[in-house]
mmCIF file with all atom_site columns, N, CA and C in Angstrom:
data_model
loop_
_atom_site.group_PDB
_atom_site.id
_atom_site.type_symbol
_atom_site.label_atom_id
_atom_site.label_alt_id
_atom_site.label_comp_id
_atom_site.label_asym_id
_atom_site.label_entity_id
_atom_site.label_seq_id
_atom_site.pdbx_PDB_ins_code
_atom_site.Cartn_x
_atom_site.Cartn_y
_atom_site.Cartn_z
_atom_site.occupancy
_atom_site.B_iso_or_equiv
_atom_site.pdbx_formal_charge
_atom_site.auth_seq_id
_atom_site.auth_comp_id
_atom_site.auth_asym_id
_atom_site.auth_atom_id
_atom_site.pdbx_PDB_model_num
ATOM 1   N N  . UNK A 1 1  ? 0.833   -1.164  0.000   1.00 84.00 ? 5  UNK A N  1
ATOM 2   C CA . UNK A 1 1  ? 0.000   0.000   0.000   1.00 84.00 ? 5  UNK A CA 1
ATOM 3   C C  . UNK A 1 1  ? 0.885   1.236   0.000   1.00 84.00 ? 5  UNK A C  1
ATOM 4   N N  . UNK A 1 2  ? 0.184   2.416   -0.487  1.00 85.00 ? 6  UNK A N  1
ATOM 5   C CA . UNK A 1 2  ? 1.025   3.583   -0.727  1.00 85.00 ? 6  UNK A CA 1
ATOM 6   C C  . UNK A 1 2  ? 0.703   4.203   0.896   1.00 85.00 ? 6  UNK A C  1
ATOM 7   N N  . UNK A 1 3  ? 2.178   4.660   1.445   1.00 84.00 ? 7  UNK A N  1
ATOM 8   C CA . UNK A 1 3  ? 2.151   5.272   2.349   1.00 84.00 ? 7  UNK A CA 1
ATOM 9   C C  . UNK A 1 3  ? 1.565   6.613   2.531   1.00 84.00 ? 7  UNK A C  1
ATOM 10  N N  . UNK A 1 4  ? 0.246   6.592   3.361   1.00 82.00 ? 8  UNK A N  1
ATOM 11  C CA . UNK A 1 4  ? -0.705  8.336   3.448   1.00 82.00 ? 8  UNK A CA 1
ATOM 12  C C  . UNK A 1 4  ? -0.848  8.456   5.152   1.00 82.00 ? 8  UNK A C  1
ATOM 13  N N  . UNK A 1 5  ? 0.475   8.858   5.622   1.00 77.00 ? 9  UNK A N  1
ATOM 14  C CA . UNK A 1 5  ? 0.899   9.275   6.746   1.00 77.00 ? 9  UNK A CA 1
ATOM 15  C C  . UNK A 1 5  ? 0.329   7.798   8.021   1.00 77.00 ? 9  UNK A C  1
ATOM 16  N N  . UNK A 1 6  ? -0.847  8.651   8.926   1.00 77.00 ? 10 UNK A N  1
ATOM 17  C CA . UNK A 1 6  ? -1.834  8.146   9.631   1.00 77.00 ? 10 UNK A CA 1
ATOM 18  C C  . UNK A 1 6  ? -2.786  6.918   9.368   1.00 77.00 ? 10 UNK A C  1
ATOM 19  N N  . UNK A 1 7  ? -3.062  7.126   8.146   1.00 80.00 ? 11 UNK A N  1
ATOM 20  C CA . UNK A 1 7  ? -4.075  6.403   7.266   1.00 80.00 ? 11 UNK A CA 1
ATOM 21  C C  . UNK A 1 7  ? -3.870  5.530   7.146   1.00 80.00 ? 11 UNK A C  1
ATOM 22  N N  . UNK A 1 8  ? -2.900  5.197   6.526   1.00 82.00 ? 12 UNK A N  1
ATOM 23  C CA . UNK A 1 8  ? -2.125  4.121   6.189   1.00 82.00 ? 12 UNK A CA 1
ATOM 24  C C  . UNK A 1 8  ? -1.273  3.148   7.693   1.00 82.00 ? 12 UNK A C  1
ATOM 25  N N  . UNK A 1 9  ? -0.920  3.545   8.560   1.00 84.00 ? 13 UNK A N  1
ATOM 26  C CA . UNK A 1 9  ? -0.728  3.432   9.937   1.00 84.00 ? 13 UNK A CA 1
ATOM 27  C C  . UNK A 1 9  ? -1.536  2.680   10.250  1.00 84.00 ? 13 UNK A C  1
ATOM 28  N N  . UNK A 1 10 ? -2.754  3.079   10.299  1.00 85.00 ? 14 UNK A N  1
ATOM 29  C CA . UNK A 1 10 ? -3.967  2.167   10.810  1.00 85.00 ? 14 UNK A CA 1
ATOM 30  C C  . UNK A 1 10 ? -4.248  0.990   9.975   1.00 85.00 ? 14 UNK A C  1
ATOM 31  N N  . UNK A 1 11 ? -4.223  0.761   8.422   1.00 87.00 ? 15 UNK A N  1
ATOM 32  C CA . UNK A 1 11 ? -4.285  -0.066  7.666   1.00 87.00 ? 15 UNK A CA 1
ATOM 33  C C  . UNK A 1 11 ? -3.195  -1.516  7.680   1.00 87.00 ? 15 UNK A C  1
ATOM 34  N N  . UNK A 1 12 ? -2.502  -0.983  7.999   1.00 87.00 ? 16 UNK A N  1
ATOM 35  C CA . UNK A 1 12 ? -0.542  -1.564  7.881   1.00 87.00 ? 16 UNK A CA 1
ATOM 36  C C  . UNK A 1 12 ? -0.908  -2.566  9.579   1.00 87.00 ? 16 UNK A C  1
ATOM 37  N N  . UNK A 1 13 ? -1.673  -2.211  10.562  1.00 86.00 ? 17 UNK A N  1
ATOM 38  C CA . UNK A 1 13 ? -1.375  -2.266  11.910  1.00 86.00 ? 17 UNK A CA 1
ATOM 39  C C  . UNK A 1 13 ? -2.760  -3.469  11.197  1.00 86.00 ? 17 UNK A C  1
ATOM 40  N N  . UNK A 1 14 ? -3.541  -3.070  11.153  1.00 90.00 ? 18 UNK A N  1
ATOM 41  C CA . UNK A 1 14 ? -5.044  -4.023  10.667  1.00 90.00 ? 18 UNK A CA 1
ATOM 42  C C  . UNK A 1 14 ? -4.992  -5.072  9.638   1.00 90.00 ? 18 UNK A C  1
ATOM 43  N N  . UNK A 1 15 ? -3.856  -5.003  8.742   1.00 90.00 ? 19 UNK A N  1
ATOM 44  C CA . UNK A 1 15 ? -3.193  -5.743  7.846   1.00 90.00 ? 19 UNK A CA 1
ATOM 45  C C  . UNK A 1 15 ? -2.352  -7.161  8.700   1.00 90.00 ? 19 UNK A C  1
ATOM 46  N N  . UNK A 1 16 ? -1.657  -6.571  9.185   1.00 89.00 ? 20 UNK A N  1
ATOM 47  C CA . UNK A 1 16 ? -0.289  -7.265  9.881   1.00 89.00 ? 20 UNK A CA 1
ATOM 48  C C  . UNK A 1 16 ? -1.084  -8.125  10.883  1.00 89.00 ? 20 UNK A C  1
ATOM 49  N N  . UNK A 1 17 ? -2.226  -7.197  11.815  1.00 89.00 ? 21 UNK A N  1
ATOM 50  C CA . UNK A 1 17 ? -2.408  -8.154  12.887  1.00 89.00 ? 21 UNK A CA 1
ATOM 51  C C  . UNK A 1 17 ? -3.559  -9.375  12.598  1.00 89.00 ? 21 UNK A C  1
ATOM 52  N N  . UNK A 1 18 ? -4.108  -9.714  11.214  1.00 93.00 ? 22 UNK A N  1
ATOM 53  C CA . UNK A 1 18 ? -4.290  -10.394 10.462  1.00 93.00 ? 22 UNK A CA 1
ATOM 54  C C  . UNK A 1 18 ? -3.609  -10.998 9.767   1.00 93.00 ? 22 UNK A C  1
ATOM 55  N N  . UNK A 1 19 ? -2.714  -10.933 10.264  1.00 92.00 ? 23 UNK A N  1
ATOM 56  C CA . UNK A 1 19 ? -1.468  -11.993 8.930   1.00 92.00 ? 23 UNK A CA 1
ATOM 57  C C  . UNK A 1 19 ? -0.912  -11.801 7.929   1.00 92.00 ? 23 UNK A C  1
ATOM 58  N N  . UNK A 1 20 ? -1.238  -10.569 7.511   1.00 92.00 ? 24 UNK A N  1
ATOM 59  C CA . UNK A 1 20 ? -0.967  -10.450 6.274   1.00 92.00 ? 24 UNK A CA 1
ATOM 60  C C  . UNK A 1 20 ? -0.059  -9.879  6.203   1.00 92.00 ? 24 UNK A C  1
ATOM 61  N N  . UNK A 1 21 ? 0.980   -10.153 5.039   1.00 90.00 ? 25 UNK A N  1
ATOM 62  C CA . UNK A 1 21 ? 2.248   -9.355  4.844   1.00 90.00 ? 25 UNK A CA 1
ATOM 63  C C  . UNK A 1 21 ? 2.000   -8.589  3.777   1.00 90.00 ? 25 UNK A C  1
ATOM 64  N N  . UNK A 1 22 ? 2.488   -7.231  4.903   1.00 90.00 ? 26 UNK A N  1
ATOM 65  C CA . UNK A 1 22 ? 2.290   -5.611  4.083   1.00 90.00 ? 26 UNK A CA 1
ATOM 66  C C  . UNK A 1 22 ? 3.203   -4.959  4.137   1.00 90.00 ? 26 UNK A C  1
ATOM 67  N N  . UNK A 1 23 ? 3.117   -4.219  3.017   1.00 89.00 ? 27 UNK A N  1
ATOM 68  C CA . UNK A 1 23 ? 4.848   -3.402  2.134   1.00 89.00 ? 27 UNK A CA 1
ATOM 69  C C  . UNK A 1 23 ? 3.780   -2.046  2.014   1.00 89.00 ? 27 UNK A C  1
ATOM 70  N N  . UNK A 1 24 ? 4.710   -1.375  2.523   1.00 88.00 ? 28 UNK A N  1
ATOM 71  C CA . UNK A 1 24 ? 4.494   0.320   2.596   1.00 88.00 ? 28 UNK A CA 1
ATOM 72  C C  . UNK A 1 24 ? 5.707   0.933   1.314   1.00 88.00 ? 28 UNK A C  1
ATOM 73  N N  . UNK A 1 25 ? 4.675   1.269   0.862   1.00 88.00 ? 29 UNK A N  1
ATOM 74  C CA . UNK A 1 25 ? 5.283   2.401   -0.653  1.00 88.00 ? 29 UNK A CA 1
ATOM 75  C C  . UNK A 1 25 ? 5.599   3.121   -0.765  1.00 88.00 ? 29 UNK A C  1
ATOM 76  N N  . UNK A 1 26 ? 6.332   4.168   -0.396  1.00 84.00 ? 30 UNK A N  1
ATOM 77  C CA . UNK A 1 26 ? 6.649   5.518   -0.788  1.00 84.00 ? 30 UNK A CA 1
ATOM 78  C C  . UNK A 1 26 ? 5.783   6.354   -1.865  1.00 84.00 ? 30 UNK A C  1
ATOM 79  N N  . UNK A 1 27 ? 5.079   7.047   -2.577  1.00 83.00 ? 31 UNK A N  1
ATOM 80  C CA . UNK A 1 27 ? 4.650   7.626   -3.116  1.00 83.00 ? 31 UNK A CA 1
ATOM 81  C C  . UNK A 1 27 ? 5.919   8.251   -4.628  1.00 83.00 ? 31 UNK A C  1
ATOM 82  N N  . UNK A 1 28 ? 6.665   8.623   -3.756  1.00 82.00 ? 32 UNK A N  1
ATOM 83  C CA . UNK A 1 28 ? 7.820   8.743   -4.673  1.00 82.00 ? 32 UNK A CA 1
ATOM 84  C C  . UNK A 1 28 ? 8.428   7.574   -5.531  1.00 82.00 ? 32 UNK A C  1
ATOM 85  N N  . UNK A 1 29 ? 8.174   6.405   -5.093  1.00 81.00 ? 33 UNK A N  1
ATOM 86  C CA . UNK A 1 29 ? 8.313   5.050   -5.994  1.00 81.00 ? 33 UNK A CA 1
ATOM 87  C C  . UNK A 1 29 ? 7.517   4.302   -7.045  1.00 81.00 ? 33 UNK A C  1
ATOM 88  N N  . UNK A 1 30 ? 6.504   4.856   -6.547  1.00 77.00 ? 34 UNK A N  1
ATOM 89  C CA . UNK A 1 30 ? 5.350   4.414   -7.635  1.00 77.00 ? 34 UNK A CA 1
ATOM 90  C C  . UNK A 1 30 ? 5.271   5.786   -8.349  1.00 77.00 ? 34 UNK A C  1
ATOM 91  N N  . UNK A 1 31 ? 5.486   6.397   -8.293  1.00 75.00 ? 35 UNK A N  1
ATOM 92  C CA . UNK A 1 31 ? 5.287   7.920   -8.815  1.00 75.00 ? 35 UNK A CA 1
ATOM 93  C C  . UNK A 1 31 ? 6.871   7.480   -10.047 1.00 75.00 ? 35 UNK A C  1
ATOM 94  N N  . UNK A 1 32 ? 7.745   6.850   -9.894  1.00 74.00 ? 36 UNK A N  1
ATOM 95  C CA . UNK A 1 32 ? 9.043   6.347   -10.143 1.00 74.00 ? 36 UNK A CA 1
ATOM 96  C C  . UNK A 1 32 ? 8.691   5.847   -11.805 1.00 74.00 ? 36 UNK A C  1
ATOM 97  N N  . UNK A 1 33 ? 7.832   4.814   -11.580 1.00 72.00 ? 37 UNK A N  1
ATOM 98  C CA . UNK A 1 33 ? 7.379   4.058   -12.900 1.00 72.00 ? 37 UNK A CA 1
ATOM 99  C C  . UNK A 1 33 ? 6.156   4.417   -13.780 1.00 72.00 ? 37 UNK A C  1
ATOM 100 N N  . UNK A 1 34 ? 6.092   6.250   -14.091 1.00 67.00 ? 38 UNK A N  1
ATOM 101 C CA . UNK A 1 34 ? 5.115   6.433   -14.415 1.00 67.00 ? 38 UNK A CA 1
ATOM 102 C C  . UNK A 1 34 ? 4.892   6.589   -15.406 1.00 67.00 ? 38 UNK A C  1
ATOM 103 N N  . UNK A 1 35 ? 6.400   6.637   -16.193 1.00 65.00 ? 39 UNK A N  1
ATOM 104 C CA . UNK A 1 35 ? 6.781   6.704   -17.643 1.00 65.00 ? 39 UNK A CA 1
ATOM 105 C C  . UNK A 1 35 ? 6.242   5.520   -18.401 1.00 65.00 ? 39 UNK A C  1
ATOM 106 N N  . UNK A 1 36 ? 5.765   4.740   -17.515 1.00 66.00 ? 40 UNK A N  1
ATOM 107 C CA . UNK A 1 36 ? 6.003   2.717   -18.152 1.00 66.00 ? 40 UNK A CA 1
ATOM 108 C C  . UNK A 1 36 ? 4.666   3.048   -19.014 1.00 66.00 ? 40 UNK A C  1
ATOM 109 N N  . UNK A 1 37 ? 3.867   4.085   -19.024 1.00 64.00 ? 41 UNK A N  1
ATOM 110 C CA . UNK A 1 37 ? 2.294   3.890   -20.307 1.00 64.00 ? 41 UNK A CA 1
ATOM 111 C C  . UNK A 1 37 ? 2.638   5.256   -20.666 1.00 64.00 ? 41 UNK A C  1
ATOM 112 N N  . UNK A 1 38 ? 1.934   5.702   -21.875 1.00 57.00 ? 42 UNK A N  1
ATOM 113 C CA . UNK A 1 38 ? 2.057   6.862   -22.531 1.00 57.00 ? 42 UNK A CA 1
ATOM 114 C C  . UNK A 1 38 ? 1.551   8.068   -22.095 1.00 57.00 ? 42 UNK A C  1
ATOM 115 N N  . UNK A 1 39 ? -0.128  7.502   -21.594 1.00 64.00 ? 43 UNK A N  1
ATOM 116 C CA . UNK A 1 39 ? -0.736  8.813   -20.707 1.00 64.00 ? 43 UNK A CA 1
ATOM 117 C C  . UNK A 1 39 ? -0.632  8.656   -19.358 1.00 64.00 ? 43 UNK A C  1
ATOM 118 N N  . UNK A 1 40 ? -0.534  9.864   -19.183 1.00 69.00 ? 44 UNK A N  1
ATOM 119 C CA . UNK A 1 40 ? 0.052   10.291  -17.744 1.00 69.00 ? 44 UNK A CA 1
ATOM 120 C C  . UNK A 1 40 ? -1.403  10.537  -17.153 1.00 69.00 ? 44 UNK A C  1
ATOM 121 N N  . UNK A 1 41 ? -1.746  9.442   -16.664 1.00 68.00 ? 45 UNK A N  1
ATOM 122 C CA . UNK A 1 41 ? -3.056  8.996   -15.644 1.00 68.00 ? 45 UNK A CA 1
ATOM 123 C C  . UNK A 1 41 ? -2.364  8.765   -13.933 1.00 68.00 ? 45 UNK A C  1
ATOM 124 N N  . UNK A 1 42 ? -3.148  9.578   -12.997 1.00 71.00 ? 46 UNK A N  1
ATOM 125 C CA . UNK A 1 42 ? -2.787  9.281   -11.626 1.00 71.00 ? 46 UNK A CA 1
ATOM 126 C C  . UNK A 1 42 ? -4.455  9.205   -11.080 1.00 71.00 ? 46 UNK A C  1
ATOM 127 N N  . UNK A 1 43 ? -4.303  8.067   -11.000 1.00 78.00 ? 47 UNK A N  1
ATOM 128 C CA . UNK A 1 43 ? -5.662  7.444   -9.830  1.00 78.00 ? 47 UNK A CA 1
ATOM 129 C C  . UNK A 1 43 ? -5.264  6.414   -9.064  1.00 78.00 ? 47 UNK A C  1
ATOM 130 N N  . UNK A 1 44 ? -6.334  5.646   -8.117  1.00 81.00 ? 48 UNK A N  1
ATOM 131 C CA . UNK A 1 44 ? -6.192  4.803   -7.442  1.00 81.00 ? 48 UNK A CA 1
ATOM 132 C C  . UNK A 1 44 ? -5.863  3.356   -8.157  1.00 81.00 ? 48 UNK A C  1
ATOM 133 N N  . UNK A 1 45 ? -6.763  3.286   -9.326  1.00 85.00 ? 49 UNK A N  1
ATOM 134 C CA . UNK A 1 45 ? -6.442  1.992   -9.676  1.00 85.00 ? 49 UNK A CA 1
ATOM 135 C C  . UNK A 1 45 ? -5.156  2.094   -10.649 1.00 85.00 ? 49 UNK A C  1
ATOM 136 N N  . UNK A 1 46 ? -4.805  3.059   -10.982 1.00 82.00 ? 50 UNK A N  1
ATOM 137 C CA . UNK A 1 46 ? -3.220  3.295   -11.404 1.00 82.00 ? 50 UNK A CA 1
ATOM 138 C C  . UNK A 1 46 ? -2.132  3.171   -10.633 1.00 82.00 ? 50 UNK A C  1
ATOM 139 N N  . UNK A 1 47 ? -2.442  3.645   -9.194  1.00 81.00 ? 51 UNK A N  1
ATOM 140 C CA . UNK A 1 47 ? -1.209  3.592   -7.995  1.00 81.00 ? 51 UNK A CA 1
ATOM 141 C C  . UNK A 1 47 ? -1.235  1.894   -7.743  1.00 81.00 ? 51 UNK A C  1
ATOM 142 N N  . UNK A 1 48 ? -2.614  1.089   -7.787  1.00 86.00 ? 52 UNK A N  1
ATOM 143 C CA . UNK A 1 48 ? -2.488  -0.136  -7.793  1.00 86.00 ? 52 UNK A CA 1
ATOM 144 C C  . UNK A 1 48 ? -1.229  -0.846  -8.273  1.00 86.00 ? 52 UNK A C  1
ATOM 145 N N  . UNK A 1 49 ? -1.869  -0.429  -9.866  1.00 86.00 ? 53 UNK A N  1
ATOM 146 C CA . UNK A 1 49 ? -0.999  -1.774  -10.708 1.00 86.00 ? 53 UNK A CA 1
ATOM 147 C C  . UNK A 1 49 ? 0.417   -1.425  -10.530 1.00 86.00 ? 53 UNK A C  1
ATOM 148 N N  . UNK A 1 50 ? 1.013   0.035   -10.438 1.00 85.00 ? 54 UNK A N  1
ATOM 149 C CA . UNK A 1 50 ? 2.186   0.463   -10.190 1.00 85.00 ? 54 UNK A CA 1
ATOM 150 C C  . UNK A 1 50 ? 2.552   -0.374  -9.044  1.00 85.00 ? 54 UNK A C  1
ATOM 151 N N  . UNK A 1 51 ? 2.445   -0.151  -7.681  1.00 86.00 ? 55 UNK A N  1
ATOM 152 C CA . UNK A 1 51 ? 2.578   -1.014  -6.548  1.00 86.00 ? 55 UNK A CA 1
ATOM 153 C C  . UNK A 1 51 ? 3.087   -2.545  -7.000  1.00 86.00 ? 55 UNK A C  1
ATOM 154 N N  . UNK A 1 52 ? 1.748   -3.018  -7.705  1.00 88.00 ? 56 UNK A N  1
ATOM 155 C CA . UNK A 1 52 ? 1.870   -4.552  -8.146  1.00 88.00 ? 56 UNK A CA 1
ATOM 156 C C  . UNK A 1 52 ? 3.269   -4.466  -8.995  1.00 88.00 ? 56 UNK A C  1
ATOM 157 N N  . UNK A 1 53 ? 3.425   -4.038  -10.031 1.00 88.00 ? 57 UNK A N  1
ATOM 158 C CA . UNK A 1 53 ? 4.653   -3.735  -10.640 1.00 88.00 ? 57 UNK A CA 1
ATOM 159 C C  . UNK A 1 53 ? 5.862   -4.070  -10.258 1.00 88.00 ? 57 UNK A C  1
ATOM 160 N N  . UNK A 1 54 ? 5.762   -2.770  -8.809  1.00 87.00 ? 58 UNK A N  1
ATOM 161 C CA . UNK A 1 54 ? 6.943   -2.624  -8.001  1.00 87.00 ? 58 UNK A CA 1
ATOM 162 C C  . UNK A 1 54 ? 7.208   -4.102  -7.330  1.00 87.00 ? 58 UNK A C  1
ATOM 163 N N  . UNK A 1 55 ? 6.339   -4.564  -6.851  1.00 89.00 ? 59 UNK A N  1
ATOM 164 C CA . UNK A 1 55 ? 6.731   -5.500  -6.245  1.00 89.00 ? 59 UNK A CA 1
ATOM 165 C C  . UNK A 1 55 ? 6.956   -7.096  -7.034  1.00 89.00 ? 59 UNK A C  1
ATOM 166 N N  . UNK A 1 56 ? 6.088   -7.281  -8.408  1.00 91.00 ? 60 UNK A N  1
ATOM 167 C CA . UNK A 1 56 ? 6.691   -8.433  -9.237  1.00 91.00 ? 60 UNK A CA 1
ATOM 168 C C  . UNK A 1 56 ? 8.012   -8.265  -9.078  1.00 91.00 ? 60 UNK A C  1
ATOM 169 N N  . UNK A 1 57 ? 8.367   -6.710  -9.362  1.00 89.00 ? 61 UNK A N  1
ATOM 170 C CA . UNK A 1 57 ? 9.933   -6.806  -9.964  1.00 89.00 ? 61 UNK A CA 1
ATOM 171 C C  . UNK A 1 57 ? 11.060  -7.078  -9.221  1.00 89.00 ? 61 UNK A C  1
ATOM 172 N N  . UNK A 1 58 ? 10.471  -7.034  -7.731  1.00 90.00 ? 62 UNK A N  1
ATOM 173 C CA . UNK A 1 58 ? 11.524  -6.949  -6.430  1.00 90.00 ? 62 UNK A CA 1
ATOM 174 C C  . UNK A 1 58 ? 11.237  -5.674  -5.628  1.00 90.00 ? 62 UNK A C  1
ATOM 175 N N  . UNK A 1 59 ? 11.021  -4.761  -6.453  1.00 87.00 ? 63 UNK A N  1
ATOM 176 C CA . UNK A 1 59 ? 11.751  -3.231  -5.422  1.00 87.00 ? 63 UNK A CA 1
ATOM 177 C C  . UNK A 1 59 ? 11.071  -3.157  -4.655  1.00 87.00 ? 63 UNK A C  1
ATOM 178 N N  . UNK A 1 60 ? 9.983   -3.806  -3.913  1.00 87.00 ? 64 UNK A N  1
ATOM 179 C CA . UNK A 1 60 ? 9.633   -3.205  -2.824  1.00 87.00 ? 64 UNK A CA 1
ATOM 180 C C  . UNK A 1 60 ? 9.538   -4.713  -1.521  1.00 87.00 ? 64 UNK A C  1
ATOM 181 N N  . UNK A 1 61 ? 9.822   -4.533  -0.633  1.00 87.00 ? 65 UNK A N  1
ATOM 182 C CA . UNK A 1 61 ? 9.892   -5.482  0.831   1.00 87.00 ? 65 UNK A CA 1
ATOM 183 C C  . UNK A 1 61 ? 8.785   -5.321  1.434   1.00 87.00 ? 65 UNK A C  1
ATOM 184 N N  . UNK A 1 62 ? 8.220   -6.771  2.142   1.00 88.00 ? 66 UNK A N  1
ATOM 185 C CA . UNK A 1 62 ? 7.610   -6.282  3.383   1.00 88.00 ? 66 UNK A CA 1
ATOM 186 C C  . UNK A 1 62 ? 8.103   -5.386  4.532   1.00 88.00 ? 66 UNK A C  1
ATOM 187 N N  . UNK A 1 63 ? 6.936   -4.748  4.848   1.00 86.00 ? 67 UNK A N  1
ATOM 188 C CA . UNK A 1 63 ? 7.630   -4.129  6.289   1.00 86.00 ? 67 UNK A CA 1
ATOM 189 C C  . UNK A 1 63 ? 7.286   -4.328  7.209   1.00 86.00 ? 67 UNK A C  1
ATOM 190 N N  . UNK A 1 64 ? 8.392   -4.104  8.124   1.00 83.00 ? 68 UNK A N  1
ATOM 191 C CA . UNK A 1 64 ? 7.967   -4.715  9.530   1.00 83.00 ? 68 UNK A CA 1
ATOM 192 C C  . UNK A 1 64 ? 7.651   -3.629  10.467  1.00 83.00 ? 68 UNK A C  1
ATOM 193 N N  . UNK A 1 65 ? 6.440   -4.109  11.247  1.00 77.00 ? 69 UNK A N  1
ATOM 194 C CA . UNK A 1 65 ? 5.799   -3.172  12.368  1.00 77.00 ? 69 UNK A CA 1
ATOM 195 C C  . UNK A 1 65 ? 6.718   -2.194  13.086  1.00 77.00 ? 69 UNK A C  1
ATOM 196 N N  . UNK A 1 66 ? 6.354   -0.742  13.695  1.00 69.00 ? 70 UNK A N  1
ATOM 197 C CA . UNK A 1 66 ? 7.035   -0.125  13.892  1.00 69.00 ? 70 UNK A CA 1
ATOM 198 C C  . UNK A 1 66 ? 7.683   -0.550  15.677  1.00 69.00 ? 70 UNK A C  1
ATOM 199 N N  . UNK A 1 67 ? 8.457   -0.725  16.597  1.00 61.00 ? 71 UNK A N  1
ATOM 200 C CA . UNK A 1 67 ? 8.632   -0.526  17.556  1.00 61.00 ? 71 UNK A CA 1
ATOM 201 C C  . UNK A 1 67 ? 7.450   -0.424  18.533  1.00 61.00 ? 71 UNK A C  1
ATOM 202 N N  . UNK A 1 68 ? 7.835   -1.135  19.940  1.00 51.00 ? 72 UNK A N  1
ATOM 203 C CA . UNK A 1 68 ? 6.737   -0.798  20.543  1.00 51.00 ? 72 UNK A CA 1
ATOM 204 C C  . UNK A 1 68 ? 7.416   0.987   21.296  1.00 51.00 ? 72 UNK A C  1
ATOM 205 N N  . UNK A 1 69 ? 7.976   0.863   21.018  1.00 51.00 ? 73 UNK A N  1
ATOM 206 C CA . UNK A 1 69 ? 8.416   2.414   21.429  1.00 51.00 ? 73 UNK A CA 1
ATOM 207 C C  . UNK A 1 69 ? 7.739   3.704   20.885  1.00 51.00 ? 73 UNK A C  1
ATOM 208 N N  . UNK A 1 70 ? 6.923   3.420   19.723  1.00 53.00 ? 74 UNK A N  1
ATOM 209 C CA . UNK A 1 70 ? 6.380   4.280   19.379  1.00 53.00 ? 74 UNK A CA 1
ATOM 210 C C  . UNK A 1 70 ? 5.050   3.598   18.952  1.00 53.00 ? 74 UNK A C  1
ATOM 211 N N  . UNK A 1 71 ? 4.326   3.409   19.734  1.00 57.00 ? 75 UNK A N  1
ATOM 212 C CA . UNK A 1 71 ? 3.134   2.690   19.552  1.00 57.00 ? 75 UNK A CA 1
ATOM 213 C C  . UNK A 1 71 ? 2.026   3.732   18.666  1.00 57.00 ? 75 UNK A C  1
ATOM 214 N N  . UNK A 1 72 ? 1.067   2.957   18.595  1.00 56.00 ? 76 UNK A N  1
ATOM 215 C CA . UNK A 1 72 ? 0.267   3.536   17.112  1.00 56.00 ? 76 UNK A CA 1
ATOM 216 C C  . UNK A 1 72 ? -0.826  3.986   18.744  1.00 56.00 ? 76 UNK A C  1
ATOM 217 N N  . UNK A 1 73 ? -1.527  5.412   18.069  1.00 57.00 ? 77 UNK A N  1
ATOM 218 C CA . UNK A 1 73 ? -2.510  5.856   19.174  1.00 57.00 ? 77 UNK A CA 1
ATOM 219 C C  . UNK A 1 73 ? -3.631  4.643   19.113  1.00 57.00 ? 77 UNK A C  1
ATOM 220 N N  . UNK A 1 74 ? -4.181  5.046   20.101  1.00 57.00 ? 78 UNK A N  1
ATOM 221 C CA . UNK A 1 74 ? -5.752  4.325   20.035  1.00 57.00 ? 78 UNK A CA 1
ATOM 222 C C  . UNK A 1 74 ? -6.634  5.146   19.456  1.00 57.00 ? 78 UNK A C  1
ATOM 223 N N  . UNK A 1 75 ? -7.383  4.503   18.825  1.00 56.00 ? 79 UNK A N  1
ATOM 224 C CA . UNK A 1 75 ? -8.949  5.121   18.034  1.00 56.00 ? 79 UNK A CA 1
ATOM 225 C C  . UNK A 1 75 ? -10.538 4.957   18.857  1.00 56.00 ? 79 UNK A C  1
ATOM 226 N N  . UNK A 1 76 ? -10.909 5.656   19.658  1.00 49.00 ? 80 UNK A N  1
ATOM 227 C CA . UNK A 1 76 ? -12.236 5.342   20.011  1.00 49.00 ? 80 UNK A CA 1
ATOM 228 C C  . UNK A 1 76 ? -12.988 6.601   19.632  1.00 49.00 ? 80 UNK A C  1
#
């Protein structure tokens, strides 16, 4: 998923503690491969396939949860 500060924080934390292995994107990386089609389209289902891209090819890792040192707030 593309990293959107907070947002994404909560997603990554709701991801993980379900099992799932999740890779945080930089914006600047998928923004990286934008040359790869002719028109210069930026939407969601464009940041998708970019992501997917990134990661067939290698460049992007899972990441691992942040420290409990800096724990994620609570939401009520």
């Amino acid at each position: 998923m593309e990293s959107t500060g907070h947002y994404s924080s909560i997603l990554f934390h709701f991801f993980h503690n379900s099992n799932f292995e999740v890779c945080i994107v930089n914006p600047i990386q998928t923004n990286s491969i934008k040359n790869i089609k002719v028109r210069k389209v930026k939407n969601d289902k464009v940041d998708a396939y970019r992501i997917a891209i990134l990661y067939k090819l290698g460049e992007i890792k899972p990441t691992k949860p942040p420290s409990a040192k800096y724990p994620l707030p609570s939401i009520h």
